[in-house]
GROMACS .gro file of C-alpha atoms in nm:
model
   67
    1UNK     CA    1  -4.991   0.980  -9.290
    2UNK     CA    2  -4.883   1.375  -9.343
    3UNK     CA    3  -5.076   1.646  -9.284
    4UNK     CA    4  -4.972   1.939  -9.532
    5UNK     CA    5  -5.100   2.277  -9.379
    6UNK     CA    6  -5.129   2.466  -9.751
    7UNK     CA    7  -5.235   2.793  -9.796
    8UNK     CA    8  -5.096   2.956  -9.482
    9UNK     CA    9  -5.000   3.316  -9.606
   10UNK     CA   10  -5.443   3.326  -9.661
   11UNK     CA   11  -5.470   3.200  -9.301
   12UNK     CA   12  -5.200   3.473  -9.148
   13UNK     CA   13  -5.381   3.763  -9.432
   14UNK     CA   14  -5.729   3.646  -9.246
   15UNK     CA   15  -5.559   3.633  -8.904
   16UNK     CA   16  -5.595   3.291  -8.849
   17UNK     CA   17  -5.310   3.141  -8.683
   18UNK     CA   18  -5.289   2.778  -8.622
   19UNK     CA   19  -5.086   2.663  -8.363
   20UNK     CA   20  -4.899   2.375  -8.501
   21UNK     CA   21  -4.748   2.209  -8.235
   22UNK     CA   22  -5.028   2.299  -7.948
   23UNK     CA   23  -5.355   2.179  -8.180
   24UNK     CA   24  -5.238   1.927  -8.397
   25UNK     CA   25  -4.973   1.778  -8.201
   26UNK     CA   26  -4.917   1.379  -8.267
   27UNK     CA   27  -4.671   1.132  -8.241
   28UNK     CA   28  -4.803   0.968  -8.503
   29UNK     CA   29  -4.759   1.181  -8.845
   30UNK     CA   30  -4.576   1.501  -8.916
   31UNK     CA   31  -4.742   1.818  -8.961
   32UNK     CA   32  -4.595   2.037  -9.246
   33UNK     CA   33  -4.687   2.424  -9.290
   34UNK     CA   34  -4.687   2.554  -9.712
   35UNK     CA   35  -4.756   2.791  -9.957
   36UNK     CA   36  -4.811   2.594 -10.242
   37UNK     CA   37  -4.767   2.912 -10.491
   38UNK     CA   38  -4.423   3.046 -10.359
   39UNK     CA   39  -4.300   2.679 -10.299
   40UNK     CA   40  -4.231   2.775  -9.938
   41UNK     CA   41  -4.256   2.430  -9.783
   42UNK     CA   42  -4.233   2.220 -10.032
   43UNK     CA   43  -3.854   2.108  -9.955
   44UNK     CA   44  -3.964   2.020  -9.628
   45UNK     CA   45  -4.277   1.828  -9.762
   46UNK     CA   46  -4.075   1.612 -10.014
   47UNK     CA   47  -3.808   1.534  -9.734
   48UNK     CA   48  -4.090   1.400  -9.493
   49UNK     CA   49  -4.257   1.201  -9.799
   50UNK     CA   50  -3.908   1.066  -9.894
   51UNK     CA   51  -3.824   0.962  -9.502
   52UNK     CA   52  -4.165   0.805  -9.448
   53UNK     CA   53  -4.107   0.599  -9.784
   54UNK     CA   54  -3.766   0.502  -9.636
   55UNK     CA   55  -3.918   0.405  -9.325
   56UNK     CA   56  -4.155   0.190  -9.518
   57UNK     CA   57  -4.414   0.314  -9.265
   58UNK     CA   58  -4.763   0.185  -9.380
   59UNK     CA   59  -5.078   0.397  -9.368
   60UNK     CA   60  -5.422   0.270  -9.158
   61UNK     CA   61  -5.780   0.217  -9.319
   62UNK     CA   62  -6.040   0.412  -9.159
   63UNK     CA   63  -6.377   0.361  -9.114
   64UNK     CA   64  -6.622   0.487  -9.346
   65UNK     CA   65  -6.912   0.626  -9.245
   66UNK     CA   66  -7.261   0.446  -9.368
   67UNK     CA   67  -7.472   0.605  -9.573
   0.00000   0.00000   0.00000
């Protein structure tokens, strides 16, 4: 799994800051920050998706709620 944080110049214009590495901290899947419309990110988003691939790391099923 990767979490892509897009949207993050609305976030800072709102004043929301996230704190990355303090809230979503994991060991488990990296965490990249983006603004999808000035392509600030997307390098580092392609060069997570392309190590993961190389990795062959698998994703996890989860549960689905019942309805």
């Amino acid at each position: 799994m990767l979490l892509c944080l897009n949207m993050m110049d609305e976030a800072q214009r709102k004043g929301i800051q996230i704190d990355v590495r303090k809230t979503l901290k994991s060991p488990w899947y990296p965490v990249v920050r983006a603004i999808g419309t000035t392509g600030k990110g997307l390098k580092e988003l392609f060069i997570e998706v392309l190590r993961i691939h190389e990795e062959k790391r698998t994703g996890k099923t989860l549960a689905s709620a019942k309805t």
